[in-house]
Structure formats: C-alpha cells, structure tokens
Amino acid sequence: MGSQIGEIYKVSIFGESHGTAIGCVIEGIPAGTKLDLDLIRKRMAQRKPGQGAFTTPRQEGDRFEILSGFFNDQTTGTPLCMMIKNHDTRSKDYEKTKALLRPAHADYTGAIKWHGANDFRGGGHFSARLTAPLVFAGAIAEQLLDALNVKVISQVESVGAVNCKSLAEYDDIMPLLDQFDKTPLLIHPDYEASVLEEIENARNALDSVGGVVETLVLNMPVGVGNPMFDTIESELSYGLFGIPAVKGVSFGTGFELSKMRGSEANDAFIIEENVIKTKTNHNGGINGGISNGMPLWFRCAFKPTPSIAKPQDTVNLETFKAEKLEIIGRHDPCVALRGAVVVKAVTAIKIYDLIRKEMANG
C-alpha cells in the first residue's frame, strides 16, 4: 500500500472520506518537541472545507485528537497517532450512482484493483479529504524546519486563464510569507478578485477549473539530495504526486528551459556577502539533484475538479452499458484553491525528511 511518505520523518495516512475517521501516524518527531498546536490549527483551517462559495460546502470542523506519542504537552519520541472523525458525510449522494464510473475519478481503477471491495463513497481512500492528516503532519514538519530557519511558502499562482505574480519576481518575499500566514486563501490580495471571478464563472457553467500552485523553499542548506534516482526533484515529486488532482510538477523555469539557449538557461555563479550564489535561478536551486543554496522553486499543476454538475458520458460497471451521469453532491469548483496549503505541507514533510537523512549521513 502506498499511503506512506518519508524515511526518517515517516507519515502513514489512514481512513476513507465517508468512514468513521481519517488520520495519520508520524514517526521521527524528536522526543521533547513542544508542538505548536495553534500553527497546526491554522494550517488545518486553511485546508478545511465549508469556508465559502469557492470550496465544497461540506462542513467538517477537522478537530484532531492526538491518541499517542504526546504526553505532558510534548512528544515522547514514539509514534504519534492523530485522528479526525468524519461527520458531514451525506453518503446517500453516492448510493444511487455507485455503479456509474465517475470520469477522471479512481472508481474504476479502485474497483478493479480491490475486486469491488473498495469504499466508493466520496472517493474513499482516494479522496482529497485524506489531505487533512497530511496538513497536520506538514504543520509539525514546518515547525521543525523553522527551528532550522528553513521556510516554505506556497501560493496559488494561476487559476484557469488568470495568472498571478510569480513568487520568484518579489525582491523581498518575507512580507508575503507573513501575509499568507494570516489568510484562509493563499492568493496574493492583488489577484484574489480575478481568481475568484474565474472560479465563479466555471461554477456558474456547472463546471470546474484547474490551477497552478507555486512554491519556494528558503534558506535551504547546500548539499541536500543525491544524484540520479534520489534527487531532490524525484523525492519531492514522489510526495507531490500523492496529492489528489496534481498532474504535473516542474522545477525552476521548467519546460520553458527547453526553449532557451544554454547562455540564457545557465545560472552564473557569483559571490555575495562572502557566500556563493547564482545570478539567476532557472534550475530551481538544484544542480545534479542536490541543493545549491538558492531557493528551491517549483510548480504543481492541479487538474480541474472531476466532479462537475454537467451531464457526462460513462459506463455502468454492473450492466456494462453506456449511461449518462449527473453528479450530485458538494464539490470544490477549483481544488487548487485549497491545494496550496497541502503542497506546502507535503513540501515541509519531504524537505525535513531529506535534511534529517543528510544529518544522519554526517
């Protein structure tokens, strides 16, 4: 089963969207860590549904309960188990259409893989609901990274045809990091109205829209990562593709590098305040799969929410006949909106794990 991430800071996810509960087991939190519960609640609130017209109206408080590995307000060093009970499920929305394969969902692949025993309600274990425990684990990793002065910032860079200013274009990113720490949506306020209008237009058309989440990792130590198959790119991508709806990851200038000449794409080395840096950052802070000290910089492409109200062609898995499907239920018109804090969380998990592995190797 592939619902685990990390080697030293290891996170295992459990549960289903409409089951009794979801949660995670985290190994590798240093003993004696005073968890910042306010930070965890803040990140969980940025992800949770039911916050407005542009997210699913499903009402889940996402109140977490720590079952083990936490005593006298600090971690014990043993596995920490966290659980979130599901409440506002409305499973009846899925009963009438359970034999109809929802396009772009995992209904068909899950049914075949587990011989029809899969929990289809709300997507079961494939649901974006499972990102709640990821955000919990990511908030702890964020706190642990903060002690190392490593910062992760993510934003919604684009939705549909609306593009926001890239994080790489800011001369000073720290004010934006502080601003995003206080808002429910990780969108720059200058672009929020345009982004929300694009989402509203899709929703009014009984449709959905995709988006791109951009991330920077600041103060990254030099020398983290490995060549070939254990590069920072491959390690991060492994985690990021575990987020439902992520269909693409690109680092630095990404695919635009293929249109450049070497003289344009190469990041020239310079010395600034007695520190070796690069003049540009087309390679996203990575050379040979290893961090070079510049900000790690990458983007994640989120596909449009597959659950839409428009009639769609599908197949009935029981009758093997073509049918029309009209999805009933409560769904995000743009998953990238809440996806930004999930990308931030997964990034924190993977980066903290990579740094810990580097420390273990001396």
GROMACS .gro file of C-alpha atoms in nm:
model
  362
    1MET     CA    1   0.000   0.000   0.000
    2GLY     CA    2   0.146   0.337  -0.098
    3SER     CA    3  -0.003   0.563   0.170
    4GLN     CA    4   0.329   0.638   0.340
    5ILE     CA    5   0.583   0.913   0.287
    6GLY     CA    6   0.929   0.973   0.433
    7GLU     CA    7   1.206   0.755   0.574
    8ILE     CA    8   1.317   0.924   0.898
    9TYR     CA    9   1.022   1.161   0.934
   10LYS     CA   10   0.769   0.900   0.825
   11VAL     CA   11   0.399   0.973   0.777
   12SER     CA   12   0.137   0.700   0.725
   13ILE     CA   13  -0.215   0.806   0.622
   14PHE     CA   14  -0.529   0.605   0.706
   15GLY     CA   15  -0.906   0.627   0.661
   16GLU     CA   16  -1.170   0.698   0.398
   17SER     CA   17  -1.373   1.007   0.312
   18HIS     CA   18  -1.702   0.870   0.450
   19GLY     CA   19  -1.560   0.625   0.704
   20THR     CA   20  -1.557   0.671   1.080
   21ALA     CA   21  -1.235   0.871   1.081
   22ILE     CA   22  -0.920   0.969   0.896
   23GLY     CA   23  -0.577   1.026   1.042
   24CYS     CA   24  -0.206   0.962   1.037
   25VAL     CA   25   0.078   0.800   1.227
   26ILE     CA   26   0.400   1.003   1.239
   27GLU     CA   27   0.738   0.857   1.328
   28GLY     CA   28   1.059   1.054   1.369
   29ILE     CA   29   0.945   1.357   1.568
   30PRO     CA   30   1.229   1.432   1.812
   31ALA     CA   31   1.137   1.349   2.171
   32GLY     CA   32   1.055   1.653   2.382
   33THR     CA   33   0.922   1.863   2.094
   34LYS     CA   34   0.666   2.120   2.213
   35LEU     CA   35   0.408   2.108   1.935
   36ASP     CA   36   0.276   2.442   1.814
   37LEU     CA   37  -0.092   2.346   1.827
   38ASP     CA   38  -0.201   2.695   1.716
   39LEU     CA   39   0.005   2.661   1.398
   40ILE     CA   40  -0.145   2.317   1.332
   41ARG     CA   41  -0.499   2.453   1.376
   42LYS     CA   42  -0.419   2.748   1.149
   43ARG     CA   43  -0.295   2.523   0.867
   44MET     CA   44  -0.589   2.285   0.912
   45ALA     CA   45  -0.826   2.583   0.887
   46GLN     CA   46  -0.663   2.692   0.559
   47ARG     CA   47  -0.738   2.348   0.414
   48LYS     CA   48  -1.077   2.263   0.563
   49PRO     CA   49  -1.397   2.265   0.353
   50GLY     CA   50  -1.705   2.480   0.401
   51GLN     CA   51  -1.523   2.816   0.412
   52GLY     CA   52  -1.718   2.992   0.139
   53ALA     CA   53  -1.870   2.981  -0.206
   54PHE     CA   54  -1.547   2.869  -0.371
   55THR     CA   55  -1.489   2.548  -0.175
   56THR     CA   56  -1.708   2.244  -0.112
   57PRO     CA   57  -1.987   2.327   0.137
   58ARG     CA   58  -1.920   2.003   0.326
   59GLN     CA   59  -1.895   2.110   0.690
   60GLU     CA   60  -1.607   1.940   0.870
   61GLY     CA   61  -1.450   2.103   1.173
   62ASP     CA   62  -1.133   1.896   1.126
   63ARG     CA   63  -1.087   1.880   1.503
   64PHE     CA   64  -0.795   1.648   1.559
   65GLU     CA   65  -0.733   1.416   1.851
   66ILE     CA   66  -0.381   1.300   1.934
   67LEU     CA   67  -0.403   0.940   2.054
   68SER     CA   68  -0.039   0.853   2.124
   69GLY     CA   69   0.317   0.985   2.125
   70PHE     CA   70   0.223   1.306   2.309
   71PHE     CA   71   0.242   1.346   2.690
   72ASN     CA   72   0.273   1.645   2.923
   73ASP     CA   73   0.246   1.884   2.624
   74GLN     CA   74   0.544   1.736   2.442
   75THR     CA   75   0.624   1.448   2.208
   76THR     CA   76   0.751   1.127   2.362
   77GLY     CA   77   0.965   1.007   2.070
   78THR     CA   78   0.732   0.714   2.000
   79PRO     CA   79   0.491   0.712   1.701
   80LEU     CA   80   0.237   0.993   1.722
   81CYS     CA   81  -0.112   0.889   1.612
   82MET     CA   82  -0.371   1.153   1.520
   83MET     CA   83  -0.737   1.101   1.431
   84ILE     CA   84  -1.007   1.326   1.282
   85LYS     CA   85  -1.364   1.198   1.299
   86ASN     CA   86  -1.583   1.240   0.991
   87HIS     CA   87  -1.924   1.398   1.047
   88ASP     CA   88  -2.090   1.572   0.750
   89THR     CA   89  -2.068   1.281   0.505
   90ARG     CA   90  -2.407   1.252   0.326
   91SER     CA   91  -2.320   0.910   0.180
   92LYS     CA   92  -2.664   0.887   0.021
   93ASP     CA   93  -2.537   1.118  -0.255
   94TYR     CA   94  -2.330   0.823  -0.382
   95GLU     CA   95  -2.569   0.530  -0.337
   96LYS     CA   96  -2.784   0.589  -0.645
   97THR     CA   97  -2.487   0.620  -0.879
   98LYS     CA   98  -2.242   0.376  -0.719
   99ALA     CA   99  -2.230   0.156  -1.032
  100LEU     CA  100  -2.164   0.454  -1.260
  101LEU     CA  101  -1.796   0.525  -1.312
  102ARG     CA  102  -1.722   0.892  -1.247
  103PRO     CA  103  -1.495   1.027  -1.522
  104ALA     CA  104  -1.140   1.115  -1.408
  105HIS     CA  105  -1.203   0.957  -1.064
  106ALA     CA  106  -1.049   0.638  -0.923
  107ASP     CA  107  -1.381   0.448  -0.916
  108TYR     CA  108  -1.285   0.213  -1.200
  109THR     CA  109  -0.921   0.158  -1.109
  110GLY     CA  110  -1.004   0.110  -0.740
  111ALA     CA  111  -1.285  -0.135  -0.814
  112ILE     CA  112  -1.061  -0.344  -1.039
  113LYS     CA  113  -0.758  -0.336  -0.808
  114TRP     CA  114  -0.957  -0.440  -0.498
  115HIS     CA  115  -1.213  -0.660  -0.673
  116GLY     CA  116  -1.509  -0.436  -0.588
  117ALA     CA  117  -1.431  -0.421  -0.216
  118ASN     CA  118  -1.324  -0.055  -0.229
  119ASP     CA  119  -1.520   0.211  -0.040
  120PHE     CA  120  -1.662   0.423  -0.323
  121ARG     CA  121  -1.834   0.684  -0.104
  122GLY     CA  122  -1.682   1.025  -0.162
  123GLY     CA  123  -1.384   0.863  -0.332
  124GLY     CA  124  -1.294   0.655  -0.025
  125HIS     CA  125  -0.919   0.648   0.037
  126PHE     CA  126  -0.857   0.839  -0.287
  127SER     CA  127  -1.048   1.144  -0.162
  128ALA     CA  128  -0.893   1.487  -0.109
  129ARG     CA  129  -1.036   1.452   0.242
  130LEU     CA  130  -0.721   1.250   0.315
  131THR     CA  131  -0.513   1.566   0.274
  132ALA     CA  132  -0.629   1.682   0.620
  133PRO     CA  133  -0.389   1.449   0.806
  134LEU     CA  134  -0.119   1.541   0.552
  135VAL     CA  135  -0.159   1.905   0.650
  136PHE     CA  136  -0.141   1.808   1.019
  137ALA     CA  137   0.188   1.625   0.962
  138GLY     CA  138   0.313   1.907   0.740
  139ALA     CA  139   0.245   2.169   1.008
  140ILE     CA  140   0.464   1.975   1.252
  141ALA     CA  141   0.736   1.945   0.988
  142GLU     CA  142   0.702   2.320   0.924
  143GLN     CA  143   0.766   2.384   1.294
  144LEU     CA  144   1.071   2.155   1.290
  145LEU     CA  145   1.204   2.327   0.977
  146ASP     CA  146   1.151   2.667   1.138
  147ALA     CA  147   1.399   2.564   1.409
  148LEU     CA  148   1.650   2.519   1.123
  149ASN     CA  149   1.549   2.857   0.972
  150VAL     CA  150   1.412   2.683   0.661
  151LYS     CA  151   1.089   2.840   0.534
  152VAL     CA  152   0.830   2.706   0.288
  153ILE     CA  153   0.595   2.943   0.105
  154SER     CA  154   0.325   2.832  -0.141
  155GLN     CA  155   0.072   3.035  -0.337
  156VAL     CA  156  -0.198   2.989  -0.597
  157GLU     CA  157  -0.007   3.122  -0.900
  158SER     CA  158  -0.280   3.075  -1.159
  159VAL     CA  159  -0.638   2.957  -1.197
  160GLY     CA  160  -0.767   2.893  -1.547
  161ALA     CA  161  -0.666   3.192  -1.759
  162VAL     CA  162  -0.583   3.418  -1.460
  163ASN     CA  163  -0.212   3.448  -1.376
  164CYS     CA  164  -0.071   3.596  -1.055
  165LYS     CA  165   0.274   3.739  -0.999
  166SER     CA  166   0.536   3.467  -0.951
  167LEU     CA  167   0.698   3.430  -0.610
  168ALA     CA  168   1.034   3.446  -0.788
  169GLU     CA  169   0.960   3.803  -0.901
  170TYR     CA  170   0.945   3.951  -0.550
  171ASP     CA  171   1.255   4.131  -0.421
  172ASP     CA  172   1.156   4.056  -0.060
  173ILE     CA  173   0.935   3.751  -0.008
  174MET     CA  174   0.915   3.763   0.373
  175PRO     CA  175   0.623   4.013   0.396
  176LEU     CA  176   0.421   3.784   0.168
  177LEU     CA  177   0.511   3.483   0.385
  178ASP     CA  178   0.377   3.671   0.688
  179GLN     CA  179   0.065   3.777   0.497
  180PHE     CA  180  -0.015   3.422   0.382
  181ASP     CA  181   0.020   3.311   0.743
  182LYS     CA  182  -0.291   3.512   0.832
  183THR     CA  183  -0.525   3.446   0.539
  184PRO     CA  184  -0.753   3.149   0.460
  185LEU     CA  185  -0.662   3.155   0.089
  186LEU     CA  186  -0.300   3.152  -0.028
  187ILE     CA  187  -0.363   3.407  -0.303
  188HIS     CA  188  -0.197   3.748  -0.328
  189PRO     CA  189  -0.467   4.007  -0.246
  190ASP     CA  190  -0.395   4.197  -0.569
  191TYR     CA  191  -0.519   3.897  -0.769
  192GLU     CA  192  -0.778   3.743  -0.538
  193ALA     CA  193  -1.082   3.908  -0.702
  194SER     CA  194  -0.978   3.796  -1.052
  195VAL     CA  195  -0.905   3.441  -0.935
  196LEU     CA  196  -1.238   3.409  -0.756
  197GLU     CA  197  -1.424   3.551  -1.057
  198GLU     CA  198  -1.265   3.284  -1.279
  199ILE     CA  199  -1.378   3.013  -1.037
  200GLU     CA  200  -1.728   3.162  -1.012
  201ASN     CA  201  -1.761   3.163  -1.392
  202ALA     CA  202  -1.673   2.793  -1.404
  203ARG     CA  203  -1.916   2.711  -1.124
  204ASN     CA  204  -2.200   2.902  -1.289
  205ALA     CA  205  -2.137   2.696  -1.603
  206LEU     CA  206  -2.179   2.377  -1.390
  207ASP     CA  207  -1.809   2.316  -1.448
  208SER     CA  208  -1.475   2.337  -1.270
  209VAL     CA  209  -1.133   2.486  -1.339
  210GLY     CA  210  -0.771   2.388  -1.276
  211GLY     CA  211  -0.480   2.586  -1.139
  212VAL     CA  212  -0.110   2.602  -1.058
  213VAL     CA  213   0.044   2.620  -0.710
  214GLU     CA  214   0.393   2.770  -0.687
  215THR     CA  215   0.635   2.701  -0.401
  216LEU     CA  216   0.965   2.836  -0.272
  217VAL     CA  217   1.183   2.677  -0.002
  218LEU     CA  218   1.402   2.948   0.153
  219ASN     CA  219   1.736   2.910   0.337
  220MET     CA  220   1.784   2.558   0.202
  221PRO     CA  221   2.124   2.415   0.306
  222VAL     CA  222   2.371   2.337   0.028
  223GLY     CA  223   2.434   1.968  -0.041
  224VAL     CA  224   2.096   1.808   0.036
  225GLY     CA  225   1.987   1.537  -0.207
  226ASN     CA  226   2.153   1.274  -0.422
  227PRO     CA  227   2.226   1.211  -0.790
  228MET     CA  228   2.018   1.010  -1.034
  229PHE     CA  229   1.720   0.839  -0.869
  230ASP     CA  230   1.719   1.003  -0.525
  231THR     CA  231   1.738   1.363  -0.641
  232ILE     CA  232   1.551   1.641  -0.465
  233GLU     CA  233   1.330   1.660  -0.774
  234SER     CA  234   1.238   1.291  -0.761
  235GLU     CA  235   1.191   1.291  -0.381
  236LEU     CA  236   0.965   1.596  -0.386
  237SER     CA  237   0.772   1.472  -0.689
  238TYR     CA  238   0.709   1.140  -0.512
  239GLY     CA  239   0.527   1.327  -0.236
  240LEU     CA  240   0.358   1.590  -0.450
  241PHE     CA  241   0.202   1.338  -0.687
  242GLY     CA  242   0.037   1.183  -0.382
  243ILE     CA  243  -0.186   1.491  -0.361
  244PRO     CA  244  -0.515   1.422  -0.540
  245ALA     CA  245  -0.551   1.619  -0.868
  246VAL     CA  246  -0.179   1.700  -0.907
  247LYS     CA  247  -0.091   1.605  -1.265
  248GLY     CA  248   0.234   1.790  -1.323
  249VAL     CA  249   0.541   1.915  -1.135
  250SER     CA  250   0.811   2.139  -1.284
  251PHE     CA  251   1.123   2.283  -1.124
  252GLY     CA  252   1.273   2.626  -1.182
  253THR     CA  253   1.186   2.764  -1.524
  254GLY     CA  254   1.064   2.414  -1.609
  255PHE     CA  255   0.956   2.336  -1.963
  256GLU     CA  256   1.047   2.690  -2.072
  257LEU     CA  257   1.413   2.586  -2.035
  258SER     CA  258   1.369   2.375  -2.348
  259LYS     CA  259   1.312   2.694  -2.549
  260MET     CA  260   1.627   2.868  -2.423
  261ARG     CA  261   1.989   2.872  -2.531
  262GLY     CA  262   2.247   2.747  -2.284
  263SER     CA  263   2.376   3.102  -2.241
  264GLU     CA  264   2.028   3.202  -2.119
  265ALA     CA  265   1.947   2.896  -1.910
  266ASN     CA  266   2.276   2.863  -1.722
  267ASP     CA  267   2.273   3.015  -1.372
  268ALA     CA  268   2.604   3.204  -1.343
  269PHE     CA  269   2.782   3.173  -1.008
  270ILE     CA  270   2.854   3.490  -0.809
  271ILE     CA  271   2.986   3.577  -0.462
  272GLU     CA  272   2.757   3.790  -0.248
  273GLU     CA  273   2.848   3.876   0.112
  274ASN     CA  274   3.111   3.602   0.103
  275VAL     CA  275   2.850   3.341   0.001
  276ILE     CA  276   2.843   3.158  -0.333
  277LYS     CA  277   2.509   3.212  -0.508
  278THR     CA  278   2.376   3.210  -0.862
  279LYS     CA  279   2.279   3.521  -1.056
  280THR     CA  280   1.956   3.360  -1.179
  281ASN     CA  281   1.762   3.056  -1.061
  282HIS     CA  282   1.638   2.884  -1.376
  283ASN     CA  283   1.730   2.545  -1.228
  284GLY     CA  284   1.520   2.599  -0.917
  285GLY     CA  285   1.802   2.578  -0.662
  286ILE     CA  286   1.907   2.229  -0.771
  287ASN     CA  287   2.215   2.107  -0.961
  288GLY     CA  288   2.268   1.737  -1.020
  289GLY     CA  289   1.974   1.656  -0.793
  290ILE     CA  290   2.142   1.835  -0.500
  291SER     CA  291   2.051   2.170  -0.342
  292ASN     CA  292   2.287   2.457  -0.429
  293GLY     CA  293   2.173   2.703  -0.160
  294MET     CA  294   1.940   2.907  -0.379
  295PRO     CA  295   1.566   2.888  -0.307
  296LEU     CA  296   1.408   2.563  -0.420
  297TRP     CA  297   1.147   2.668  -0.674
  298PHE     CA  298   0.878   2.455  -0.831
  299ARG     CA  299   0.519   2.447  -0.952
  300CYS     CA  300   0.239   2.190  -0.926
  301ALA     CA  301  -0.037   2.169  -1.186
  302PHE     CA  302  -0.382   2.078  -1.049
  303LYS     CA  303  -0.638   1.939  -1.290
  304PRO     CA  304  -0.997   2.071  -1.276
  305THR     CA  305  -1.215   1.904  -1.013
  306PRO     CA  306  -1.354   1.594  -1.190
  307SER     CA  307  -1.686   1.611  -1.001
  308ILE     CA  308  -1.898   1.851  -1.207
  309ALA     CA  309  -2.273   1.901  -1.241
  310LYS     CA  310  -2.274   1.882  -1.621
  311PRO     CA  311  -2.406   1.555  -1.771
  312GLN     CA  312  -2.117   1.325  -1.870
  313ASP     CA  313  -2.083   1.002  -2.064
  314THR     CA  314  -1.985   0.696  -1.861
  315VAL     CA  315  -2.030   0.321  -1.821
  316ASN     CA  316  -2.238   0.126  -1.570
  317LEU     CA  317  -1.997  -0.122  -1.409
  318GLU     CA  318  -2.281  -0.365  -1.326
  319THR     CA  319  -2.464  -0.367  -1.662
  320PHE     CA  320  -2.163  -0.285  -1.885
  321LYS     CA  321  -2.380  -0.036  -2.072
  322ALA     CA  322  -2.321   0.327  -2.161
  323GLU     CA  323  -2.512   0.579  -1.949
  324LYS     CA  324  -2.528   0.947  -1.870
  325LEU     CA  325  -2.404   1.064  -1.531
  326GLU     CA  326  -2.508   1.377  -1.344
  327ILE     CA  327  -2.306   1.406  -1.025
  328ILE     CA  328  -2.496   1.506  -0.714
  329GLY     CA  329  -2.302   1.626  -0.414
  330ARG     CA  330  -2.081   1.901  -0.276
  331HIS     CA  331  -1.755   1.964  -0.455
  332ASP     CA  332  -1.485   2.229  -0.497
  333PRO     CA  333  -1.509   2.419  -0.827
  334CYS     CA  334  -1.128   2.454  -0.806
  335VAL     CA  335  -0.920   2.216  -0.594
  336ALA     CA  336  -0.604   2.425  -0.641
  337LEU     CA  337  -0.753   2.683  -0.405
  338ARG     CA  338  -0.726   2.455  -0.101
  339GLY     CA  339  -0.442   2.262  -0.262
  340ALA     CA  340  -0.185   2.533  -0.192
  341VAL     CA  341  -0.163   2.459   0.181
  342VAL     CA  342  -0.143   2.085   0.103
  343VAL     CA  343   0.153   2.145  -0.131
  344LYS     CA  344   0.316   2.349   0.146
  345ALA     CA  345   0.259   2.062   0.390
  346VAL     CA  346   0.397   1.787   0.165
  347THR     CA  347   0.697   2.005   0.082
  348ALA     CA  348   0.770   2.056   0.452
  349ILE     CA  349   0.741   1.681   0.518
  350LYS     CA  350   0.979   1.588   0.237
  351ILE     CA  351   1.232   1.866   0.296
  352TYR     CA  352   1.253   1.795   0.669
  353ASP     CA  353   1.298   1.425   0.596
  354LEU     CA  354   1.571   1.497   0.338
  355ILE     CA  355   1.759   1.725   0.578
  356ARG     CA  356   1.732   1.465   0.857
  357LYS     CA  357   1.871   1.199   0.622
  358GLU     CA  358   2.161   1.430   0.535
  359MET     CA  359   2.228   1.485   0.906
  360ALA     CA  360   2.222   1.109   0.966
  361ASN     CA  361   2.483   1.065   0.693
  362GLY     CA  362   2.709   1.321   0.857
   0.00000   0.00000   0.00000
